[in-house]
Every structure is written in C-alpha cells, then in structure tokens.
Coordinates of C-alpha atoms and ligand atoms in Angstrom, one line a residue:
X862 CA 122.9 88.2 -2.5
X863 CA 122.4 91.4 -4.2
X864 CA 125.2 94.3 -2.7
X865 CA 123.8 98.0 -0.7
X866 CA 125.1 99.3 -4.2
X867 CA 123.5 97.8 -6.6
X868 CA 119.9 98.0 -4.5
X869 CA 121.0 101.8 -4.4
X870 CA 121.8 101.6 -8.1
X871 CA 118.6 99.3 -9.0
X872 CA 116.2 101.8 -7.3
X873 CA 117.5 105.1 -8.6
X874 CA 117.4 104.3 -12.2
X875 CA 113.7 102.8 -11.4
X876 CA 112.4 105.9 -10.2
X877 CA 114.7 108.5 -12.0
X878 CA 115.5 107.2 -15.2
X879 CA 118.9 107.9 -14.5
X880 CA 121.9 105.5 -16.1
X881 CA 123.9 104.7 -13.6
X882 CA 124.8 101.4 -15.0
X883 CA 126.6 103.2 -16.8
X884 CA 128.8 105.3 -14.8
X885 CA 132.3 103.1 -13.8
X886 CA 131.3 101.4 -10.8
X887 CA 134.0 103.1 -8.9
X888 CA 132.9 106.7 -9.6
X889 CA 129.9 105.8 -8.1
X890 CA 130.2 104.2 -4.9
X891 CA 132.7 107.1 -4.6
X892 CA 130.0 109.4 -5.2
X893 CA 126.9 107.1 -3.2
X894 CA 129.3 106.6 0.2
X895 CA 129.4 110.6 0.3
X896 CA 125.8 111.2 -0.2
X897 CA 124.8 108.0 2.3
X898 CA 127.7 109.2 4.6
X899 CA 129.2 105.5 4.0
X900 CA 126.1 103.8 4.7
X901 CA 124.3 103.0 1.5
X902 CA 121.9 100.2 3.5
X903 CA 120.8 103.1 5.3
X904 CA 120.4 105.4 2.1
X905 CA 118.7 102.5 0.2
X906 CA 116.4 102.5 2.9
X907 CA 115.3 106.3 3.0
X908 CA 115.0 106.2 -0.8
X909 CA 112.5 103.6 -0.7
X910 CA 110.1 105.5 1.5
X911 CA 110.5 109.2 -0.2
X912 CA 109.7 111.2 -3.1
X913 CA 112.1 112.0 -5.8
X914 CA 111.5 115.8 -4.5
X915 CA 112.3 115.3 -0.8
X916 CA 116.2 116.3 0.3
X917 CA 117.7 112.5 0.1
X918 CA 116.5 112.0 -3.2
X919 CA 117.7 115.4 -4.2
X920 CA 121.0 114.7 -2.8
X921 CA 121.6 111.7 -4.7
X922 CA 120.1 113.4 -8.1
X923 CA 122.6 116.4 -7.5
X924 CA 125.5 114.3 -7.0
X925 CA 124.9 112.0 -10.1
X926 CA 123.5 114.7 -12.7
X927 CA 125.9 117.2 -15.0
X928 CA 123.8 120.7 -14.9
X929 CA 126.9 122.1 -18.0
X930 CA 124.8 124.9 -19.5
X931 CA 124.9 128.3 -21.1
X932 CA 123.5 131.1 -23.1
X933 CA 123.1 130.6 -26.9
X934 CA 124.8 127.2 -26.3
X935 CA 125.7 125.9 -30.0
X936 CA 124.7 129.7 -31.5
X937 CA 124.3 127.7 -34.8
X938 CA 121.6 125.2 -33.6
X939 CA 119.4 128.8 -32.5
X940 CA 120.2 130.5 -35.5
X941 CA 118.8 126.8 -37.4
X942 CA 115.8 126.9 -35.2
X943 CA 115.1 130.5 -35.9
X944 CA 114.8 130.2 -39.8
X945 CA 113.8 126.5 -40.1
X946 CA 110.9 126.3 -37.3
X947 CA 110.1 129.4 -35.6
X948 CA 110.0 131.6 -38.3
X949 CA 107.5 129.2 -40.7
X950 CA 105.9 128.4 -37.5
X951 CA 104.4 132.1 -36.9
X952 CA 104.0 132.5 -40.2
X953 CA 101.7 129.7 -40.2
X954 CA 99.6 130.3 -36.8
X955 CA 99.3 134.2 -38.1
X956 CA 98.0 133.1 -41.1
X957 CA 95.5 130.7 -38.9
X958 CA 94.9 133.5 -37.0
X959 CA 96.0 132.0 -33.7
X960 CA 99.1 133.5 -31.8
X961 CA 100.0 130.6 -29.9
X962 CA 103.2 128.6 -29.1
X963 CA 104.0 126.0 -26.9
X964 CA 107.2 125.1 -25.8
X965 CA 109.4 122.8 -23.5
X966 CA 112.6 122.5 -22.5
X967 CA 112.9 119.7 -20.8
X968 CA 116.4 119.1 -18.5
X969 CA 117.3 122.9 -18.5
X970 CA 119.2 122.7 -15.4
X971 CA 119.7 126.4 -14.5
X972 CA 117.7 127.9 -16.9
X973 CA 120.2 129.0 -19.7
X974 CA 118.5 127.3 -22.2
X975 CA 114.7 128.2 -22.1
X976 CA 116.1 132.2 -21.3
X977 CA 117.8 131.9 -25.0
X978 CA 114.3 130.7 -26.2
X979 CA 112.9 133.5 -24.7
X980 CA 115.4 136.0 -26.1
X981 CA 115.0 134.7 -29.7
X982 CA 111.4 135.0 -29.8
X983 CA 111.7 138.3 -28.5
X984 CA 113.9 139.3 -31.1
X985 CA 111.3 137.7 -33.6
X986 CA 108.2 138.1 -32.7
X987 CA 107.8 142.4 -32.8
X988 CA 104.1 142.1 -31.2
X989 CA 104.9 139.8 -28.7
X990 CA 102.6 141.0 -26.1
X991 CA 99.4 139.4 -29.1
X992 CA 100.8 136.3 -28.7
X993 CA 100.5 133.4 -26.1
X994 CA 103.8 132.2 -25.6
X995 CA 103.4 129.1 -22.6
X996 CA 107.3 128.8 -22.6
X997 CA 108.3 125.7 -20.0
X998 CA 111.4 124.6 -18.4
X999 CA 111.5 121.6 -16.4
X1000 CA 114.5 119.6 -14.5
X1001 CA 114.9 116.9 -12.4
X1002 CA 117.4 118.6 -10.0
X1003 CA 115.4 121.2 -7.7
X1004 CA 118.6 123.2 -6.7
X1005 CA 119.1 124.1 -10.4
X1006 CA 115.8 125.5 -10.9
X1007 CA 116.0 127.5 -7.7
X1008 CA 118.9 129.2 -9.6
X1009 CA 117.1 129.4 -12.8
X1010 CA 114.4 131.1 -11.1
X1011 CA 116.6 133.7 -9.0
X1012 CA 117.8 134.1 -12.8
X1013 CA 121.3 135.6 -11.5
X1014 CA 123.7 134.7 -13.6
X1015 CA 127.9 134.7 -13.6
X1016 CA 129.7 136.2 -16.6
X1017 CA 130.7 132.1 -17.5
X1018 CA 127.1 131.8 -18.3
X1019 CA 127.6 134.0 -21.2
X1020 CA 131.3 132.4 -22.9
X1021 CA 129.1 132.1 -26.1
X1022 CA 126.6 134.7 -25.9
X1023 CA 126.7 138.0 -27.9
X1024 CA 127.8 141.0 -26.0
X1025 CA 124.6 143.3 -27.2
X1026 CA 122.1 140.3 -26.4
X1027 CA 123.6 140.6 -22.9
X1028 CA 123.2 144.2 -23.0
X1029 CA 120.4 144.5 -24.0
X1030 CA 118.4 141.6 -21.8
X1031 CA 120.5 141.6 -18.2
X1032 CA 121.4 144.3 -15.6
X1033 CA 124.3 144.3 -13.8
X1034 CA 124.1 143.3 -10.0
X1035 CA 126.9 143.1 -7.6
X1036 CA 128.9 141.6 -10.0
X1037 CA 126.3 139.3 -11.5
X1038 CA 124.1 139.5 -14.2
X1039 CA 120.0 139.9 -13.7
X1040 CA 117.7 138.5 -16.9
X1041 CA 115.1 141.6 -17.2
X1042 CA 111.8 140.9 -16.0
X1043 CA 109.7 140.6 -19.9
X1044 CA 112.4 138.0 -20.5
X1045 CA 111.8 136.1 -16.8
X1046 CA 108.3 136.2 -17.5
X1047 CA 108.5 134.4 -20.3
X1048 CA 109.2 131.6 -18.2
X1049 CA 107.9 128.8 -15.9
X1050 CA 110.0 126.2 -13.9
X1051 CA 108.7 123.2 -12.9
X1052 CA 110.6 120.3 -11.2
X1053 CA 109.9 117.2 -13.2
X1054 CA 111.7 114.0 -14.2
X1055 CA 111.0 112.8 -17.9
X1056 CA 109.8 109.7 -16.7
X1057 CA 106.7 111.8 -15.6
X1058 CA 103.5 113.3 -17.2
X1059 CA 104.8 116.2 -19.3
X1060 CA 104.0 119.3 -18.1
X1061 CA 102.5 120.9 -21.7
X1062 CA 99.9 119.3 -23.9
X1063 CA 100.6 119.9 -27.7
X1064 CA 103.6 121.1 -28.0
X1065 CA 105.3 122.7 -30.5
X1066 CA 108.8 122.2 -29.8
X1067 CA 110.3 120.3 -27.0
X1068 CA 114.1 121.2 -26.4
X1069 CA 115.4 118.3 -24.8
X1070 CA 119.5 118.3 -25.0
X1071 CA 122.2 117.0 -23.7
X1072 CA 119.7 115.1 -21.2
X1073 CA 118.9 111.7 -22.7
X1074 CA 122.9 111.1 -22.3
X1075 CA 121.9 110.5 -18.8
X1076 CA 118.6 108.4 -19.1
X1077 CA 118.9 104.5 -18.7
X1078 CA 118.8 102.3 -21.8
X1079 CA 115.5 100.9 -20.3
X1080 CA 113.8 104.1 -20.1
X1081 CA 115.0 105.8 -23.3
X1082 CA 111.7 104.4 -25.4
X1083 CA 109.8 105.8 -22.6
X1084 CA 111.0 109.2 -22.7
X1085 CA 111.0 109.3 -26.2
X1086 CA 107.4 107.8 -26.7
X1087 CA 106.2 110.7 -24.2
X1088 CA 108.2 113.3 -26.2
X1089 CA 106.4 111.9 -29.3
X1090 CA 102.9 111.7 -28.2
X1091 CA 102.9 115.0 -26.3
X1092 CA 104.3 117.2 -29.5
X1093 CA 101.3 118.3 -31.9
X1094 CA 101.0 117.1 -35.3
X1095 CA 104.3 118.9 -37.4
X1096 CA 106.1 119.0 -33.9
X1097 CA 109.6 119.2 -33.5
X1098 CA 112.1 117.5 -31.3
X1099 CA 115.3 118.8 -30.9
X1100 CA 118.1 117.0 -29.4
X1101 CA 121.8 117.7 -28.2
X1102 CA 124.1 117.9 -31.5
X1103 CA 125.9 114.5 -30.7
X1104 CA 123.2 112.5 -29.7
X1105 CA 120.5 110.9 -31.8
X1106 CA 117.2 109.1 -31.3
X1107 CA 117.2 105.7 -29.9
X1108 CA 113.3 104.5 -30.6
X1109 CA 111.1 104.1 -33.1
X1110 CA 113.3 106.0 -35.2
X1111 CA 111.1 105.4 -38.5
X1112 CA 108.8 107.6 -37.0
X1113 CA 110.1 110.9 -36.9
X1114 CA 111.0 112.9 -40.0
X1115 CA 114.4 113.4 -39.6
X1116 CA 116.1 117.0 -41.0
X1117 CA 119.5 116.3 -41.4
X1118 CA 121.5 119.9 -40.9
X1119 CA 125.2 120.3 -41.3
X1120 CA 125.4 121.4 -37.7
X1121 CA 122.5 119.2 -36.5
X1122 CA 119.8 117.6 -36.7
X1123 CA 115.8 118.3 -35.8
X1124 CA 113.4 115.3 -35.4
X1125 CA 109.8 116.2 -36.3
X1126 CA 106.6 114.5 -35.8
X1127 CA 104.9 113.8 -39.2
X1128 CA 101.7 116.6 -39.9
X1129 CA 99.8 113.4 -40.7
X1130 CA 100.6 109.8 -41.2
X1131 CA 103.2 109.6 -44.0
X1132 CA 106.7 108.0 -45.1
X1133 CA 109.2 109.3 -43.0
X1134 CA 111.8 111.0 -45.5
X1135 CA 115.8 112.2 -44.3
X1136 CA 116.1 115.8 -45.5
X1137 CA 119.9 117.1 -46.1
X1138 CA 120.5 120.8 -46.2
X1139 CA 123.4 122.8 -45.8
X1140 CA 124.8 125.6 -43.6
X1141 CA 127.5 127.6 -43.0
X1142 CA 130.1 125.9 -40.4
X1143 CA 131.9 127.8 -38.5
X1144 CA 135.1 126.0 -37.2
X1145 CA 135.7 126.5 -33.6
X1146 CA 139.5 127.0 -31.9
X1147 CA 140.5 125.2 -28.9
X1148 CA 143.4 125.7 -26.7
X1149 CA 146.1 123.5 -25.2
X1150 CA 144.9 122.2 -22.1
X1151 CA 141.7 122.0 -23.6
X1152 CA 143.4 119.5 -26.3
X1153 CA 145.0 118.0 -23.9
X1154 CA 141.9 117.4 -21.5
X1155 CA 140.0 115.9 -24.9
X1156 CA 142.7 113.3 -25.7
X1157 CA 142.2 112.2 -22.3
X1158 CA 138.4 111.8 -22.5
X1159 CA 138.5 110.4 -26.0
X1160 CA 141.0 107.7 -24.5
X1161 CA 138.6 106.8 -21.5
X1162 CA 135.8 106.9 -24.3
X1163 CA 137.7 104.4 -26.4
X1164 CA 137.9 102.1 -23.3
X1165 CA 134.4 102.5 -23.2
X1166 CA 133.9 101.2 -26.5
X1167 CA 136.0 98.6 -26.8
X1168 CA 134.9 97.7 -22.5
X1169 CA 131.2 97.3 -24.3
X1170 CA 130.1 100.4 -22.8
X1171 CA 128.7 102.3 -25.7
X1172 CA 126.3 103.9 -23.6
X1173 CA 129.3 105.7 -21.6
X1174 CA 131.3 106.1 -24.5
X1175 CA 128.3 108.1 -26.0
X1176 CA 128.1 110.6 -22.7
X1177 CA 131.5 111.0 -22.5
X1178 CA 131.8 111.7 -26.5
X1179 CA 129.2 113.8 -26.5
X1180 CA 131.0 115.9 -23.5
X1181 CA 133.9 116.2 -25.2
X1182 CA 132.2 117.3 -28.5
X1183 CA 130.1 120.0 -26.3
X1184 CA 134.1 121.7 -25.4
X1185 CA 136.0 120.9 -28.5
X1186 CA 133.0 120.4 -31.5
X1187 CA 135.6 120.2 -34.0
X1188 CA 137.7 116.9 -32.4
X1189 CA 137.2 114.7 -35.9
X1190 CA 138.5 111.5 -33.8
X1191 CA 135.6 111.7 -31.2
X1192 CA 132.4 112.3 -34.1
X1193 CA 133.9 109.8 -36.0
X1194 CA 134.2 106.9 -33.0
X1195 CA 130.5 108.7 -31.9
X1196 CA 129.9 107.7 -35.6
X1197 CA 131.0 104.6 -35.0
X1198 CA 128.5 104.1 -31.6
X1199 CA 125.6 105.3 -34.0
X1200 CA 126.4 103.2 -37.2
X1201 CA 126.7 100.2 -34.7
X1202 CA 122.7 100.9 -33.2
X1203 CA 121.6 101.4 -37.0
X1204 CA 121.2 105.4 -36.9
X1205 CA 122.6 105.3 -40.1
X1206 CA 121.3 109.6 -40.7
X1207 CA 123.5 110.2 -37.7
X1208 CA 126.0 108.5 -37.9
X1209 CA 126.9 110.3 -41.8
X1210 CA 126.2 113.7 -40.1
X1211 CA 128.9 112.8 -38.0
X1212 CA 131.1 111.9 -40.7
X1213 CA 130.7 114.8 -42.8
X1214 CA 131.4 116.9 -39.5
X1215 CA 134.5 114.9 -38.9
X1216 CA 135.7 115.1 -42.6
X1217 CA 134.7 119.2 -42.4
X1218 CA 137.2 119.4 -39.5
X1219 CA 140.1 116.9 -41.0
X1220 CA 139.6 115.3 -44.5
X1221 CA 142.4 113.3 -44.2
X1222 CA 140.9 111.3 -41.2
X1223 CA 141.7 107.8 -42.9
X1224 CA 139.2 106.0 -39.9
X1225 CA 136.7 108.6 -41.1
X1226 CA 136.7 107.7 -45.1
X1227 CA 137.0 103.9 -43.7
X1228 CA 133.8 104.0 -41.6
X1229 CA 132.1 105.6 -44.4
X1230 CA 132.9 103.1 -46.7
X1231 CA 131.8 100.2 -44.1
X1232 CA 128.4 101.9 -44.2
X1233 CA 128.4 101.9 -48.4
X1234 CA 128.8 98.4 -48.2
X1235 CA 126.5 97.6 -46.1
X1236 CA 124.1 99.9 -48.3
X1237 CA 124.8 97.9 -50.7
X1238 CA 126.8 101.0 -52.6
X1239 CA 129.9 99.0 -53.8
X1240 CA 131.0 102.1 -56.1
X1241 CA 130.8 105.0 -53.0
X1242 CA 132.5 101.9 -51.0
X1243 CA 135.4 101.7 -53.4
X1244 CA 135.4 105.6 -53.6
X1245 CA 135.7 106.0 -49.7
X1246 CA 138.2 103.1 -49.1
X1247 CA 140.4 104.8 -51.8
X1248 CA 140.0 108.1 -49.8
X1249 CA 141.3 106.5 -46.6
X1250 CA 143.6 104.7 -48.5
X1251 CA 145.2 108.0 -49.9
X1252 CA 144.7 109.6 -45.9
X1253 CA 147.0 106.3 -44.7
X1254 CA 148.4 104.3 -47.5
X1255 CA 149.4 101.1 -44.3
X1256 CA 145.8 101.6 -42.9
X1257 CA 144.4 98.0 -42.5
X1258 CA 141.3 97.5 -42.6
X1259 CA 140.5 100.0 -45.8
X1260 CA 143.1 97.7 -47.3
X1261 CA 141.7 94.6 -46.5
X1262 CA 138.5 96.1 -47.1
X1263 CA 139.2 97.1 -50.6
X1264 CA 140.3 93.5 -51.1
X1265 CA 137.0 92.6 -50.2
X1266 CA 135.1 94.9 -52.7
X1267 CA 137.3 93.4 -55.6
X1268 CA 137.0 90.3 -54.7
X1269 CA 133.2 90.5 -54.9
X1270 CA 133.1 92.3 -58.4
X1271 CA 135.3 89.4 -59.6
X1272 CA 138.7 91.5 -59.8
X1273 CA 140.3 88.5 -57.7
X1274 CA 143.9 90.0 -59.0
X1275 CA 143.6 93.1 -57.4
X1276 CA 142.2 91.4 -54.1
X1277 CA 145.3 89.1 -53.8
X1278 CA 147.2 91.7 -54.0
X1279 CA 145.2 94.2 -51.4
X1280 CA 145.1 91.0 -49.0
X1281 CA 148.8 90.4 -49.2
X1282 CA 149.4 94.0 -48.9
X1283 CA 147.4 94.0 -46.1
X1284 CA 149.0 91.0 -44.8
X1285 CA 152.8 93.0 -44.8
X1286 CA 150.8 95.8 -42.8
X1287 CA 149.9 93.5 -40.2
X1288 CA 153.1 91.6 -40.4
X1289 CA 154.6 95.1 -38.8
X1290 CA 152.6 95.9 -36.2
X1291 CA 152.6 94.2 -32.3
X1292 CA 149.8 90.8 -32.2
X1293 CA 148.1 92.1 -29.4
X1294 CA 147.8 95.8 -30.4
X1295 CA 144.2 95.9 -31.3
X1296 CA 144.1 96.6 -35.0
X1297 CA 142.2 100.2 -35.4
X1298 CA 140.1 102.4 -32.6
X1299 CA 136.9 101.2 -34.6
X1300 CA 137.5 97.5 -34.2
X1301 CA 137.6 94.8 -31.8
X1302 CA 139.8 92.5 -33.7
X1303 CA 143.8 92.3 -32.3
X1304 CA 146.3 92.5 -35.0
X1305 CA 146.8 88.9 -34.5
X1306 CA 143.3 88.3 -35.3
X1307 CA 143.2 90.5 -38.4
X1308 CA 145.8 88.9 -39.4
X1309 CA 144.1 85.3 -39.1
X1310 CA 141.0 86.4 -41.3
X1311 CA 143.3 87.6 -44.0
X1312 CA 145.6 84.7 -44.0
X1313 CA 142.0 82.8 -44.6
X1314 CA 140.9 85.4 -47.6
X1315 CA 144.0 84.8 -49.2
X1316 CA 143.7 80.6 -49.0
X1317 CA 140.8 81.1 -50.1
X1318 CA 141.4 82.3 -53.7
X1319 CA 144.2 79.1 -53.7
X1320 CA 141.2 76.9 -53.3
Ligands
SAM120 C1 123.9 118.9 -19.2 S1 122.4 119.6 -18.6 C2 121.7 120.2 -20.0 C3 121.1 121.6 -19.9 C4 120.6 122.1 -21.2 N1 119.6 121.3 -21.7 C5 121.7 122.3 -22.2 O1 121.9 121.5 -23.1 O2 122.5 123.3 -22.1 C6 121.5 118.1 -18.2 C7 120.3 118.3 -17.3 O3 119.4 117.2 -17.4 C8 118.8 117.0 -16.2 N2 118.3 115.6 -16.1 C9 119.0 114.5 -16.2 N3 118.2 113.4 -16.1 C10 116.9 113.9 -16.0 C11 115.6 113.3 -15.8 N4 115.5 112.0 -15.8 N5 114.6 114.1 -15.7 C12 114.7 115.5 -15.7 N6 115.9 116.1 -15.8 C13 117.0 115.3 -16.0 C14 119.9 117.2 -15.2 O4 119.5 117.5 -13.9 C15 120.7 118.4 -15.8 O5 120.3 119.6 -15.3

C-alpha cells in the first residue's frame, strides 16, 4: 500500500514540478508533518481538491522551495549579459527600427533578480522612455512576490551590489531600502509555476536560475521544451552558473564563457556550434565558517553521489558554489555529475573553473583526462593524466589510467610498470575505503581490475 507520504510526495511533484524525490526522505516528512500539522492523510486530501494558489498549496510550496536571492547576484554573469546580448540586441532592433524587448525571469522569488534587469537596461538604454520594455517576473511561491512587489528591501539584499547603484535606484525607509518607482515600473509579477503557459510570447531572454535545481527529473524536458519554444528565433536562455541543460541539448547553441554559460535558440535551423571565449575572473574570498559550512555540504553532496542521488548532489553543489564559487572540489565533482549525463561543454567549463581556483587539483586534471579518452584524444589524455600525476604522484586511478593509455598505443613496458605502480598505491590504502571521490569502485575493487590488467600482459 502506498504511504500518506509518498501520495503527498506523488501529488506535489505532479502538479508543481517540484523534486521532492529528491530531498532525503527524512527532511521531508520533517518538513510535510509541520505543514499537515502531523496529518499528511488529511493534507493529501486538501491538496487534491485545490489550486496550486490557494493557502494549503502555498504552505507546502513555501516550506519546500529555497527563495536565496540578491542584487547583481554573480556581477560577472550581468556584466556578460550586458556586452554579449543586450548591447547587440538594441543595436539590432534600432537598426530595425523597433524598440522592443521582451523579457522573463522566471523563479525570481523576491524580485532581486528582474530589479537588476531593470537597473542594467536603465543604465544602457539612455532613451528608455522610446522603448517597450515588457520586463516579467514570475514565481511559484505567492509570499515572495508579495515582497517583490512591496519592493522593500534589507541591506542583505545588497552583499554584492555596488554602493552607487544603490544610491542612485533606492531610498532609504525606516531602515529599509525602497526600489524608486521608474525602476518598479519596469516590472510585472505574476504567480506562475513553470509547468504552466509562459506568461510572454517571443521572448528575448528568459532568466531562469538557480530554479531548475528544484524541478523533478520528469518535468525538466517540459520546462525546458516551453522555455525553447516560447523564446524568439536568436533567443537566449540563461541559466544558474552551476547548472546546465538537461534536454535536447543539440539544440541550443551553447556560448561557453569563463564564468558561464548562455544557451541560445538558433536564428534559423543550423548546426548547433560550442563557442569558447574568455573573461576576466575575478577570484572570490571566503571566510572560516563559511569553509567550514562548505566542507560540510560537499561531504553530504558526496553521499549524494556515491547514494545515486545526483540530482541532490547537483542542488546541493550548486548551493554551495552560489556561497563559495571558488570551492575547486565541488565544480570538479559537479563536473563529474555533468560528464556522467553527457554535458560534456559543462562539465570542461567546470573544469577550467576548478583548475583557475587550484591547478594542482589532481581529481581535476584526472577527470579531464577521463573525458579525452573518451573523445578519443589519447595525446590531451596522456597530457592531463601526467598533470594529475605531477598534482599527486600516489593518485590511483591517473596511474592506472596512464597504464591504460600505454597499453593501448602498444608501450606495454611502461603500462606494467604504471599498473604495478598502481598496484603498491592500492596495496597502502584501507580495502574498503572507496578508491577516489569520483568513483564507485572500493580500493579492494580497484585493486582486483589491476591485478587482472597486469595478468593480462602475462598471457
Ligand atoms: C533560489 S531562488 C532563485 C531566485 C533567482 N532566480 C536567483 O537566482 O537569484 C528559486 C526560486 O524558484 C522558485 N521555483 C521553484 N520551483 C518553481 C516552479 N516549479 N515554478 C515556479 N517557480 C519555482 C522558488 O519559489 C524560488 O523562489
């Protein structure tokens, strides 16, 4: 018989979209028994007969959802959007002559998010009041929006905001910041879930980050196919800087950024080419607690993983790499998550970001060279198993690894001697520790398949 929980479960992701397969099943009757007061075959009940927008539903929606948000959040993704799609785009529609701009942020929570919009096309666009700018923020959670509406903000809402931008676009109010009115105007809030209709035909841009961390594996083509098919031809799509596109991934042209990456719909039918550029990185300082909280969260990440939860490793990575964008550990096991579902554009981005933080991240340089190979690059392969190599002379997989890559170009004296070295590595370590954080195998195991490399060259 199926349990009050997973009924409760089974129906919100149905008519929300929200994982909650996801979430430990602990955390969430936790959370469900305080929302249904203990009685989830009572709350079950209720669900089934209202809409998402009535006060149960929104209850349950508040309880499960993260609504993390701020000003200018990742100030380098803005300044990216600025020169590489708002700035061709208006140069474009004026030389069309039409002054027009759609735009939707979809999961904007409080309203941070569509605000900064607002603020950067005011600072771009000097005859603003010629254009049509239908600027849309939409959320799931009705509370938030309330607040994004009342536009009062706290001065945490601004931890990565530019003093004069503050200035210059909020008054001071009791203690709290109001957004000035030609900046609120800008705006319109709509409660929506991304299951449903999109609130703007041909967009130009839709914002949608740090949201599909939350949607249900079931639903992700969904939401992406409606994000496709509502953005107008040369469209872009930008998501959260850790997380990547799950569908149809061929696509979308995909701009490859050193600090992120924009998807765009293709102007016309066409081969979908990976663009790399380069920016400026800036690195980013963290302080002691804050290290201390992100070991933690890359641990219970790691459990994730190797629990077969990649879908909760993913929202816990990409929470951790929101606070502490610089943790080289977490992008490259986030890496790891994306090379494992084929997003092979991602999963380098993340690399290189891991490498920029710490070049001598040997698991870095080793995933790397597991994707070479698998490209068929046997040269870059050798090149990136040497790097780990050098990172951690005893690291054991690069050294079986390298084994490997001799063995196939015929060098089988330098494999034996990788694969006994890599042998004595594993002959030091516990059997049952598990062998690196980006593999399943134990030590014991490892140690198995290299015995049977090795008999194999006596053969
Ligand atoms: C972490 S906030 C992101 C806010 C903002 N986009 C940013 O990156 O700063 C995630 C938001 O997504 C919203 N959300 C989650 N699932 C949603 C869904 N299925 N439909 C609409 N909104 C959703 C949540 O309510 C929450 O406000």
């Amino acid at each position: 018989m199926i349990s009050p929980l997973d009924e409760v479960s089974a129906l919100i992701e149905q008519r929300t979209g929200l994982s909650v397969a996801t979430r430990f099943r602990n955390d969430l009757q936790h959370i469900l028994n305080e929302v249904a007061g203990n009685d989830l075959a009572g709350l079950c009940m209720a669900l089934r007969q209202s809409p998402v927008s009535s006060p149960q539903w929104q209850a349950v929606v508040q309880a499960l959802t993260i609504g993390e948000t701020y000003f200018f959040r990742d100030a380098s993704m803005f300044r990216l959007l600025r020169s590489q799609v708002l700035l061709p785009l208006i140069k474009q529609r004026r030389e069309a002559h039409s002054l027009e701009i759609n735009i939707w942020c979809a999961g904007c929570a409080t309203g941070e998010e569509p605000y900064s919009l607002a603020i950067t096309l005011l600072e771009t666009l000097p005859d603003l009041n010629r254009w049509t700018i239908r600027l849309i923020g939409t959320d799931i959670n009705a509370a938030a929006l309330e607040q994004a509406q009342a536009g009062l903000y706290r001065d945490w809402a601004f931890r990565h905001c530019p003093a004069h931008i503050r200035q210059r676009y909020f008054e001071i109010n009791q203690g709290e910041w109001r957004i000035r009115p030609e900046v609120c105007r800008m705006v319109t809030f709509q409660q929506a879930n991304l299951l449903d209709q999109p609130p703007l035909p041909n967009c130009d841009l839709i914002l949608c980050r740090n949201v599909l961390i939350y949607v249900a594996r079931g639903y992700m083509g969904q939401v992406e196919t409606s994000m496709y098919n509502v953005l107008a031809p040369g469209g872009w799509l930008i998501l959260g800087p850790s997380e990547a596109m799950r569908t149809h991934r061929e696509r979308w042209i995909t701009h490859v950024f050193n600090d992120a990456i924009f998807y765009q719909k293709s102007p016309r039918p066409q081969p979908t080419p990976v663009t790399r550029r380069h920016t400026p990185h800036a690195p980013a300082r963290a302080a002691d607690d804050a290290l201390r909280a992100a070991a933690e969260q890359y641990h219970k990440a790691l459990t994730a993983v190797h629990n077969d939860q990649p879908d909760e490793a993913e929202r816990l990575l990409v929470e951790l790499l929101s606070n502490q964008p610089d943790h080289a550990q977490a992008r490259t096991l986030l890496a790891f998550i994306f090379a494992s579902r084929q997003a092979l554009p991602e999963a380098h981005a993340h690399l290189d970001a891991a490498l920029r933080s710490n070049s001598l991240l040997s698991d870095a340089h080793y995933l790397r060279a597991t994707l070479y190979l698998e490209a068929g690059e046997d040269k870059m392969a050798e090149q990136a198993l040497r790097a780990a190599l050098y990172c951690q002379r005893d690291h054991p997989l690069a050294t079986f690894l390298i084994g490997s890559v001799y063995a196939r170009t015929g060098d089988l004296l330098r494999a034996q001697r990788a694969w006994a070295a890599a042998q004595s590595i594993a002959e030091a370590l516990k059997p049952e520790a598990r062998i690196s954080d980006l593999s399943d195998m134990t030590v014991a195991t490892f140690a198995t398949l290299v015995q049977a490399q090795l008999d194999s060259l006596q053969g």
